Short mmCIF file of C-alpha atoms and ligand atoms in Angstrom, two decimals:
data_model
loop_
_atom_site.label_atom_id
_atom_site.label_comp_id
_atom_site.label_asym_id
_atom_site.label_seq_id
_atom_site.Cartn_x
_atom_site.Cartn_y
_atom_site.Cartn_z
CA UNK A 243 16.42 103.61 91.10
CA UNK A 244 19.81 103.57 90.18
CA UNK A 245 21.97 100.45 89.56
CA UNK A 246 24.02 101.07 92.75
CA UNK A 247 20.42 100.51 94.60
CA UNK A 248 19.80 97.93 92.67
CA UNK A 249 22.72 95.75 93.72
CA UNK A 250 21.29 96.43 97.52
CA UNK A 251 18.37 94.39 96.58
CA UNK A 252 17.38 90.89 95.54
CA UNK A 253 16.02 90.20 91.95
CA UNK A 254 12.78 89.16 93.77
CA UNK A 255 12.26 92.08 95.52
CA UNK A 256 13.61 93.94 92.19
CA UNK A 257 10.56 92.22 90.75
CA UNK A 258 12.90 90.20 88.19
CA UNK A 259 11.79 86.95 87.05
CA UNK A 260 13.12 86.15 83.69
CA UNK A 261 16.35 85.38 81.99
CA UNK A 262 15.45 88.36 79.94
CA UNK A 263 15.42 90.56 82.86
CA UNK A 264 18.14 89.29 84.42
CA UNK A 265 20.47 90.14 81.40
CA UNK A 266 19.26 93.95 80.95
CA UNK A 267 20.19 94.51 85.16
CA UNK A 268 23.74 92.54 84.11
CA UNK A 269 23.82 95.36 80.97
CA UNK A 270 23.15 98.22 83.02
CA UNK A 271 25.57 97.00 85.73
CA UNK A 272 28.49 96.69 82.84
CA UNK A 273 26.99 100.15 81.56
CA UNK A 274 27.99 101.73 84.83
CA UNK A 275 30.81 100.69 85.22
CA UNK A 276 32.19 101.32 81.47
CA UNK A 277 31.06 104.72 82.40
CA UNK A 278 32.99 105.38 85.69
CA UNK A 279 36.32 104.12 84.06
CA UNK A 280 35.82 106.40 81.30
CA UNK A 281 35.18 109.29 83.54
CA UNK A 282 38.61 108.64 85.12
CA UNK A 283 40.17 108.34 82.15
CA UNK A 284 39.01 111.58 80.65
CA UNK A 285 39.86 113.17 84.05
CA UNK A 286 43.24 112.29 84.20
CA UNK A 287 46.12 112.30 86.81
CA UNK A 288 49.41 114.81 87.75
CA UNK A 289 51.39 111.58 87.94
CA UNK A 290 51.97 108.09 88.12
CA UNK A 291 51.36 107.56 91.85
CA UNK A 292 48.35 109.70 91.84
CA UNK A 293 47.27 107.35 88.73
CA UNK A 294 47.69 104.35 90.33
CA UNK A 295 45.78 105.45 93.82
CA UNK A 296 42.56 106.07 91.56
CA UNK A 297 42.87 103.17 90.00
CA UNK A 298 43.38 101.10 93.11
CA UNK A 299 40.16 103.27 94.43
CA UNK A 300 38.28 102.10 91.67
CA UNK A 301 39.26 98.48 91.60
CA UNK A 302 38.78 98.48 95.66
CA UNK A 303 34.55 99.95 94.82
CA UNK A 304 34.27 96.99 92.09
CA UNK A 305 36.22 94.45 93.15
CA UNK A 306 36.41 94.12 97.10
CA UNK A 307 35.94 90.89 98.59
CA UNK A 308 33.74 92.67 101.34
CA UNK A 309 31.41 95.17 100.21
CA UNK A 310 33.17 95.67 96.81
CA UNK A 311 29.73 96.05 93.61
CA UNK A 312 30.52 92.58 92.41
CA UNK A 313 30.45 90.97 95.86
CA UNK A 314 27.28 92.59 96.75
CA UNK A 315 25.64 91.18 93.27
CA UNK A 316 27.09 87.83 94.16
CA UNK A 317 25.16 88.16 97.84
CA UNK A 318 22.27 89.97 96.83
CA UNK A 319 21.14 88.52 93.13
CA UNK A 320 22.89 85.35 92.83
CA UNK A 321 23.16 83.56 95.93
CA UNK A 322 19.23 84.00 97.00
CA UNK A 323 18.10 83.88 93.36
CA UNK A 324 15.36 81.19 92.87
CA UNK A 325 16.03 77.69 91.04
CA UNK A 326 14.75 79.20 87.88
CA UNK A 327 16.65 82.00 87.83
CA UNK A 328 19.91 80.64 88.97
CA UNK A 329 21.80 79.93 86.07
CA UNK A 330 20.95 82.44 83.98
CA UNK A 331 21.63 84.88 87.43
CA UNK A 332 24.98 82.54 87.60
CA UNK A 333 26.41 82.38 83.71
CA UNK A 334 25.95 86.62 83.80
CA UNK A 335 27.49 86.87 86.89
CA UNK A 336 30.60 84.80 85.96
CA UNK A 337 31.02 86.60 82.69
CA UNK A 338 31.12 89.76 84.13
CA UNK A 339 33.78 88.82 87.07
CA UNK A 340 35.41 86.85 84.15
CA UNK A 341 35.48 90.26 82.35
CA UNK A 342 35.96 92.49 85.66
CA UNK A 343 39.61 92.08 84.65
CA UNK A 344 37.68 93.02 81.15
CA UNK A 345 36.66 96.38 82.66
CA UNK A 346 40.69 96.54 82.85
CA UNK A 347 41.20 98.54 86.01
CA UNK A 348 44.94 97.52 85.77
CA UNK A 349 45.11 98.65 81.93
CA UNK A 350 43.47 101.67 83.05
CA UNK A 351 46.44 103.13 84.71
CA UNK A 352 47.84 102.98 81.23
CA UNK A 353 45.21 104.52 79.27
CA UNK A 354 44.82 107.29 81.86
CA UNK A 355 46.04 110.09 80.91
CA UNK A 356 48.40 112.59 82.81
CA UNK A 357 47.10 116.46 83.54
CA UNK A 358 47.97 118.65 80.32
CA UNK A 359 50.50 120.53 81.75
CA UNK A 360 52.52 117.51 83.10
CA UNK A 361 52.13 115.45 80.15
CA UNK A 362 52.97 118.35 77.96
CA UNK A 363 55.93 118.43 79.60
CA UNK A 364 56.74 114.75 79.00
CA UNK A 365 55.23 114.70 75.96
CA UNK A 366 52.64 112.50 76.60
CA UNK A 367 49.38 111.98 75.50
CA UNK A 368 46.50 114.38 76.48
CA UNK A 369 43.07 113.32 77.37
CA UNK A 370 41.93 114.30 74.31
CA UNK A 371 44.35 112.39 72.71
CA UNK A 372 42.84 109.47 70.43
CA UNK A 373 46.70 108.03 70.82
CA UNK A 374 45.92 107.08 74.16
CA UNK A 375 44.61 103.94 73.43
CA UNK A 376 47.55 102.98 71.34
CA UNK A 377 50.02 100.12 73.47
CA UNK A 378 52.77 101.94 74.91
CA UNK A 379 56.55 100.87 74.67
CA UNK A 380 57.55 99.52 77.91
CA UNK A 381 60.93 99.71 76.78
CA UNK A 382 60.89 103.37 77.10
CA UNK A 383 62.71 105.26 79.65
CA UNK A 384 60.47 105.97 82.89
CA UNK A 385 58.53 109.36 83.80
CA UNK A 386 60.90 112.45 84.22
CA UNK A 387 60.01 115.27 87.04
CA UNK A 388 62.04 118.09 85.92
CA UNK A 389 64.12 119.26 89.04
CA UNK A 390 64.81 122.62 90.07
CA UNK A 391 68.01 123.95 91.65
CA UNK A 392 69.24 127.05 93.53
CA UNK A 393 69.69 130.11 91.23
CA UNK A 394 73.21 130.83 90.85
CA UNK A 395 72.79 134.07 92.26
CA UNK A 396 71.40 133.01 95.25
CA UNK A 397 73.77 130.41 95.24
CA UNK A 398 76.73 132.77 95.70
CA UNK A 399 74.64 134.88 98.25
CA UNK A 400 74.36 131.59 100.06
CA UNK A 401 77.96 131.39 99.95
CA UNK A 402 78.89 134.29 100.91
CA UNK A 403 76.54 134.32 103.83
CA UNK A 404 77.85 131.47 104.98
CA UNK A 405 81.47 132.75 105.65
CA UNK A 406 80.38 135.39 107.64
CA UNK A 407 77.67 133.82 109.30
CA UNK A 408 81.14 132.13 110.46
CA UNK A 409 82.51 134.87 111.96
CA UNK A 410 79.55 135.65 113.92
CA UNK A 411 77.47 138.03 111.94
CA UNK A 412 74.31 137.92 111.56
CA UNK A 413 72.00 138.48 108.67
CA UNK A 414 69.56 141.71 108.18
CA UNK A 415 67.09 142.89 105.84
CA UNK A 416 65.51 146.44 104.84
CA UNK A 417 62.56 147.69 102.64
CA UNK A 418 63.72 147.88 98.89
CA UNK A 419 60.83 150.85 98.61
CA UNK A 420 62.95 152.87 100.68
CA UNK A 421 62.45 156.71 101.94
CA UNK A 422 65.29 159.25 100.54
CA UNK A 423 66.56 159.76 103.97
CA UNK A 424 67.53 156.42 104.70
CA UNK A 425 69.09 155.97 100.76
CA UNK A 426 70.61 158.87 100.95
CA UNK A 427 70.62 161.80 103.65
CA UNK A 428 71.12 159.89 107.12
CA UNK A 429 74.00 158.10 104.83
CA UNK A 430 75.65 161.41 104.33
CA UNK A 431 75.01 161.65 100.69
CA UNK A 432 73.98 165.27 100.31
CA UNK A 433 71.28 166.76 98.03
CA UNK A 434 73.83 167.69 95.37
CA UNK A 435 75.46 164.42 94.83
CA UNK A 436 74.79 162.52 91.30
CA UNK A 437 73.61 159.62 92.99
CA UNK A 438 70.44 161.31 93.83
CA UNK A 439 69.74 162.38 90.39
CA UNK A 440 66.54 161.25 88.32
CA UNK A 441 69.14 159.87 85.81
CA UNK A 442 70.63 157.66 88.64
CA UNK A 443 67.89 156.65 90.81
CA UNK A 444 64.18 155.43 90.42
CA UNK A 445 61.67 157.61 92.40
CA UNK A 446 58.27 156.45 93.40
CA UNK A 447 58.24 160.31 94.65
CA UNK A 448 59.92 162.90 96.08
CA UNK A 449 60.36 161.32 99.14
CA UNK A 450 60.84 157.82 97.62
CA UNK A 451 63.20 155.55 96.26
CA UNK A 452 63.85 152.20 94.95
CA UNK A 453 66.61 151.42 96.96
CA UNK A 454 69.63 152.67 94.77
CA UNK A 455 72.08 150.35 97.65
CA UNK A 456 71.76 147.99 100.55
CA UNK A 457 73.57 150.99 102.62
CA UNK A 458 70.44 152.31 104.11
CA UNK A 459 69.64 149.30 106.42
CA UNK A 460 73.07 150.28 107.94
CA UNK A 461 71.00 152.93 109.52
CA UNK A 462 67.90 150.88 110.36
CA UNK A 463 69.97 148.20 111.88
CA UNK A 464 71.97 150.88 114.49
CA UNK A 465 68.72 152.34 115.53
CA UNK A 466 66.90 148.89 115.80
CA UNK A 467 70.15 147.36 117.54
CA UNK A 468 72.59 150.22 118.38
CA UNK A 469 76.17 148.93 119.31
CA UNK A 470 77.72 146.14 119.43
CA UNK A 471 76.99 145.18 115.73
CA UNK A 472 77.98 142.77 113.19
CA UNK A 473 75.61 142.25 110.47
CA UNK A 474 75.62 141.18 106.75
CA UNK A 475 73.04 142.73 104.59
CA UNK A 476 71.78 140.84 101.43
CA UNK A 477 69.12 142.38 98.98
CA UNK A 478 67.97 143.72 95.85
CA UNK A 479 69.14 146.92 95.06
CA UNK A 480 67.55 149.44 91.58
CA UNK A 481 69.39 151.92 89.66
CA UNK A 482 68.21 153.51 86.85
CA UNK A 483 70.41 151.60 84.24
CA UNK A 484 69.66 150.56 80.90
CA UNK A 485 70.12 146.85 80.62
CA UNK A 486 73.71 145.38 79.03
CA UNK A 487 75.64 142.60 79.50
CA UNK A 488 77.34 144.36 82.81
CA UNK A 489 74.15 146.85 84.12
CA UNK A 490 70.80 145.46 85.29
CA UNK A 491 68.40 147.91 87.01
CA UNK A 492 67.58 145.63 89.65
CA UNK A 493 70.78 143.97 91.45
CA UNK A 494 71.92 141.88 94.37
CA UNK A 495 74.18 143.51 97.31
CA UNK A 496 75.73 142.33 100.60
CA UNK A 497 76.41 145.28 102.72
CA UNK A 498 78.71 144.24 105.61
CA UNK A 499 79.10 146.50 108.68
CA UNK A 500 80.61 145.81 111.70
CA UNK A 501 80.16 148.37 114.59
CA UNK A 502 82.18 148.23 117.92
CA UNK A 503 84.35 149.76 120.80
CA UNK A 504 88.45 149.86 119.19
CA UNK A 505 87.15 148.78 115.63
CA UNK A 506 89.97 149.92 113.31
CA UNK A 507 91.22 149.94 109.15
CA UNK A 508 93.35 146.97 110.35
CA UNK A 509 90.47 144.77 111.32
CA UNK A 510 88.41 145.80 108.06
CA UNK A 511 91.18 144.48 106.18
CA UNK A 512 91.82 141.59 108.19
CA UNK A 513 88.17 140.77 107.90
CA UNK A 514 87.94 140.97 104.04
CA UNK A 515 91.04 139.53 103.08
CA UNK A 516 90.16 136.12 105.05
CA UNK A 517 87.05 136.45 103.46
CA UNK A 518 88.47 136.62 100.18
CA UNK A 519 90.63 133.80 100.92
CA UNK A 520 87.63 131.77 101.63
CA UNK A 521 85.69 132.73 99.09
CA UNK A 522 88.39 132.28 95.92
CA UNK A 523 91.21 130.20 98.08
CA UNK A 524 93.83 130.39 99.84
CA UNK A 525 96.14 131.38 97.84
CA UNK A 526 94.55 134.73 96.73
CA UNK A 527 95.77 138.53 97.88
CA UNK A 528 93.76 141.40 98.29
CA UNK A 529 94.72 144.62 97.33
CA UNK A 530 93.07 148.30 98.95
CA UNK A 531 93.00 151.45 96.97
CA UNK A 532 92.09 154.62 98.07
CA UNK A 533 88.41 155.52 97.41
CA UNK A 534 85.64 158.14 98.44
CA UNK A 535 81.87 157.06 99.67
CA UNK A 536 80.16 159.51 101.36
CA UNK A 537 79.14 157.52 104.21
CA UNK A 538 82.67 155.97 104.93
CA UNK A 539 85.81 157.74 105.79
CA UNK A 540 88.56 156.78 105.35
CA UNK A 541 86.70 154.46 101.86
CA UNK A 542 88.31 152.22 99.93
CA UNK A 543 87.94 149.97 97.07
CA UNK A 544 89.22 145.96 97.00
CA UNK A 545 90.57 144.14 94.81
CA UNK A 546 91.87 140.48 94.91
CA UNK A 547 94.57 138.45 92.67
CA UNK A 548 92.57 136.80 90.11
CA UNK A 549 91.80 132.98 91.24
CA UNK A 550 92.09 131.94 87.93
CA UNK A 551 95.62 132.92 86.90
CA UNK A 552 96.91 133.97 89.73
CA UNK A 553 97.67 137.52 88.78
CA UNK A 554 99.37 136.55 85.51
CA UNK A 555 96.34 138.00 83.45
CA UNK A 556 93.36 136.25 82.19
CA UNK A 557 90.27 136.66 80.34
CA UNK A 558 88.37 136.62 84.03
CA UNK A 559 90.11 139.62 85.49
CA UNK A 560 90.61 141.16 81.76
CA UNK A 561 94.12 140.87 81.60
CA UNK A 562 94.60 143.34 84.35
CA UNK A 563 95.85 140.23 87.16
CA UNK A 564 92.94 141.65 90.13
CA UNK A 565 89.35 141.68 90.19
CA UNK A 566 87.82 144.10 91.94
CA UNK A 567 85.29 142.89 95.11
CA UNK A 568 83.87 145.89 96.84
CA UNK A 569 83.68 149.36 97.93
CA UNK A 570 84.71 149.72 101.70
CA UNK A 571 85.68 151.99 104.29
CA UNK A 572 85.49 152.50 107.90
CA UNK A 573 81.78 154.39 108.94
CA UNK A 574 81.37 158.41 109.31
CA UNK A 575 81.07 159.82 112.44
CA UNK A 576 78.10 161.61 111.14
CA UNK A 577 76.74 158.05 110.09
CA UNK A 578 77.05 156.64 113.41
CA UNK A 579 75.29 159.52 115.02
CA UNK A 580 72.43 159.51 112.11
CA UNK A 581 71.99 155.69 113.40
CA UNK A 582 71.52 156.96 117.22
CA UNK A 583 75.54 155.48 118.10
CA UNK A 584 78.21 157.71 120.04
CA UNK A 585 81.29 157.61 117.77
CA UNK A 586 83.42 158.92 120.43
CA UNK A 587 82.55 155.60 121.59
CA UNK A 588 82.42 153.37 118.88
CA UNK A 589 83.68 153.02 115.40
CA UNK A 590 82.87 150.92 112.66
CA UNK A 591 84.27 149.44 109.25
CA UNK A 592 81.15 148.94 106.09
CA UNK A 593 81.74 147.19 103.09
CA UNK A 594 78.80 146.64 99.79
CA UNK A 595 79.77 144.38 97.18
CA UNK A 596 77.61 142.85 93.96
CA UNK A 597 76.80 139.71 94.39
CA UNK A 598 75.96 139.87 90.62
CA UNK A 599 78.98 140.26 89.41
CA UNK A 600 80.45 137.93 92.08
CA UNK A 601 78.18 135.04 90.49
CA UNK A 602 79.65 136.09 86.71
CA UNK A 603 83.17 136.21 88.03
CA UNK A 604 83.03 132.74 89.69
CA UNK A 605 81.14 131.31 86.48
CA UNK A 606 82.94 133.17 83.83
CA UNK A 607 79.40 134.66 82.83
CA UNK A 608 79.71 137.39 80.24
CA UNK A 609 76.22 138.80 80.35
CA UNK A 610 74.69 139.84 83.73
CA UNK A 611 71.16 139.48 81.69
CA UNK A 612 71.16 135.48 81.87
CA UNK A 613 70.60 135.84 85.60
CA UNK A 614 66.91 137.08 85.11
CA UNK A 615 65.62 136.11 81.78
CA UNK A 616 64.92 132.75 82.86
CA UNK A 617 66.32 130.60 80.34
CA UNK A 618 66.48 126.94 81.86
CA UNK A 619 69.37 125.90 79.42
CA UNK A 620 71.23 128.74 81.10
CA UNK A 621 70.22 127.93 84.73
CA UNK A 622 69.89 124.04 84.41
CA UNK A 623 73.93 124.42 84.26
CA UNK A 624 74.59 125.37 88.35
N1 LIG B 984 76.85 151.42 99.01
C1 LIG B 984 78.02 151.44 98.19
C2 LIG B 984 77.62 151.23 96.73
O1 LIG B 984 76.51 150.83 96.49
C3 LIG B 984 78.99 150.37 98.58
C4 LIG B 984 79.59 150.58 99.95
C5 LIG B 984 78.94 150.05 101.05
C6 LIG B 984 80.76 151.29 100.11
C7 LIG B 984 79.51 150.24 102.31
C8 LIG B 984 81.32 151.48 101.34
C9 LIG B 984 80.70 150.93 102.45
O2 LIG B 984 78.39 151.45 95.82
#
């Protein structure tokens, strides 16, 4: 029978007549419940709450006026214990409620120990830890939960989301494992261009590409929506770079495209420079310089004064007064028909930009590397 039977029964029908027996049911009792507050010691706790819920749990199963171990011993072995028995029954019984705050429970939340990780963290003792017994210093500062925050990249994709959520686009997604016709064919981008080279572009096979550019979901989108369209494009893109401080092989675009009936150059840059202006200030210009993409015609490439000295020439826009944002240009004909749309109908302005290298420019970050190597005294910064 264990001792949590035992306290269901009376010390006569226990068969317990003597002071003798009487004090090895009193051992047993303080046996058991030495052992249950060392088993949740040695288990442990994430945290401090969690610590002080098991040790409420295990004060409630001693110590509980109704029901609680010691209040069944006090109904089941003291009160009908015989006049013999009594005292002995009596002096035990107060000695162990005496020393029920002896079994500590509120001491244990102390002594317990926090999960390894967590306390390795806070550099707390382990379980294992004979320190654990030592008094702590209540003077020290209280338990930390390391935070985390937005990644700085995502941050600025946020961002830049945001503006054009604004202006009424909406946001889009495409595979990453994409098929060489959307990457590259229905985009215009023909079988001899550089782009499609090994030395440029990760295959899975022939047919198969890490997405080299967000572009190709400019061609899902138009046959999953056709016309009217205004969408914003975020995603991972893969080139086959080595990695420096300015080439990673997996980046972040936003494609913008913007499909419609009258949609004109004017309206591209119209679009773009507000966005600029919302993005670095007010005070910025843009700037538009002739360009080629295969899937935009006219293309162009934009550039904006640099934010941080105002054209003057900085360390941020290396001297030169402009940063440069994007590659542009208003959608081929041939594009619009690959995506199912009549461009004797409709017309359409694209943009892609890095959102990479936005991030570094807004930061001042010299080394496109710190976004994915995980460093937290890099990232705890943003
Ligand atoms: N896809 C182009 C790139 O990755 C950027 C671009 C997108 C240019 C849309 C024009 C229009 O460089």
């Amino acid at each position: 029978m264990t001792i949590y039977d035992k306290i269901k029964r009376t010390l006569q029908e226990l068969g317990v007549s003597d002071a003798q027996g009487v004090e090895a049911l009193f051992a047993e009792l303080r046996k058991t419940a030495e052992q249950e507050r060392a088993e949740l010691v040695s288990r442990g706790a994430p945290d401090q709450p969690q610590r002080e819920r098991f040790c409420k749990a295990l004060r409630d199963r001693w110590l509980a006026r109704k029901g609680g171990f010691l209040s069944q011993v006090d109904q089941n072995w003291l009160k009908p214990a015989g006049k013999e028995l009594k005292p002995a029954v009596g002096r035990q019984f107060n000695e162990l409620r005496r020393s029920s705050s002896g079994l500590e429970f509120e001491k244990l939340i102390e002594a317990m120990p926090l999960e390894p990780e967590v306390a390795k963290q806070m550099e707390l003792p382990l379980a294992s830890d004979s320190s654990r017994a030592a008094p702590r210093d209540l003077t020290l500062p209280g338990l930390h939960r390391p935070l985390g925050s937005i990644h700085p990249v995502t941050r600025m994709q946020r961002e830049i989301e945001e503006i054009f959520l604004r202006l009424g686009f909406r946001i889009e997604s495409g595979p990453e494992i994409e098929s060489t016709y959307y990457n590259f064919d229905a985009l215009n981008i023909p079988e001899s261009h550089p782009s499609r080279d090994d030395w440029d572009t990760l295959y899975i096979d022939a047919k198969t590409v890490l997405r080299t550019h967000t572009s190709p979901v400019q061609i899902r989108a138009m046959e999953k929506y056709g016309a009217p369209l205004y969408i914003i494009i975020p995603g991972k893109c893969y080139r086959h770079d080595n990695p420096d401080s300015t080439h990673s092989p997996m980046f972040h675009q936003i494609e913008g495209l913007a499909i419609d009936e009258d949609i004109t150059f004017a309206d591209l840059k119209g679009t773009l420079d507000f966005f600029a202006k919302m993005l670095f200030g007010e005070k910025v210009r843009t700037r538009f310089q002739p360009s080629f993409f295969p899937f935009t015609e006219p293309s162009g490439e934009v550039a904006v004064s640099c934010f941080v000295c105002d054209g003057q020439g900085c360390r941020v826009c290396k001297e030169s007064g402009w940063i440069e944002l994007m590659g542009c240009g208003m959608v081929h004909p041939q594009v619009l028909r690959n995506g199912g749309i009549d461009p004797d109908k409709y017309s359409g302005w694209a943009f892609g930009l890095g959102v990479d290298r936005f991030a570094m420019v807004r930061h001042d970050i010299n080394d496109i590397q710190l976004f994915f190597q995980g460093d937290v005294r890099f990232l705890e910064q943003f």
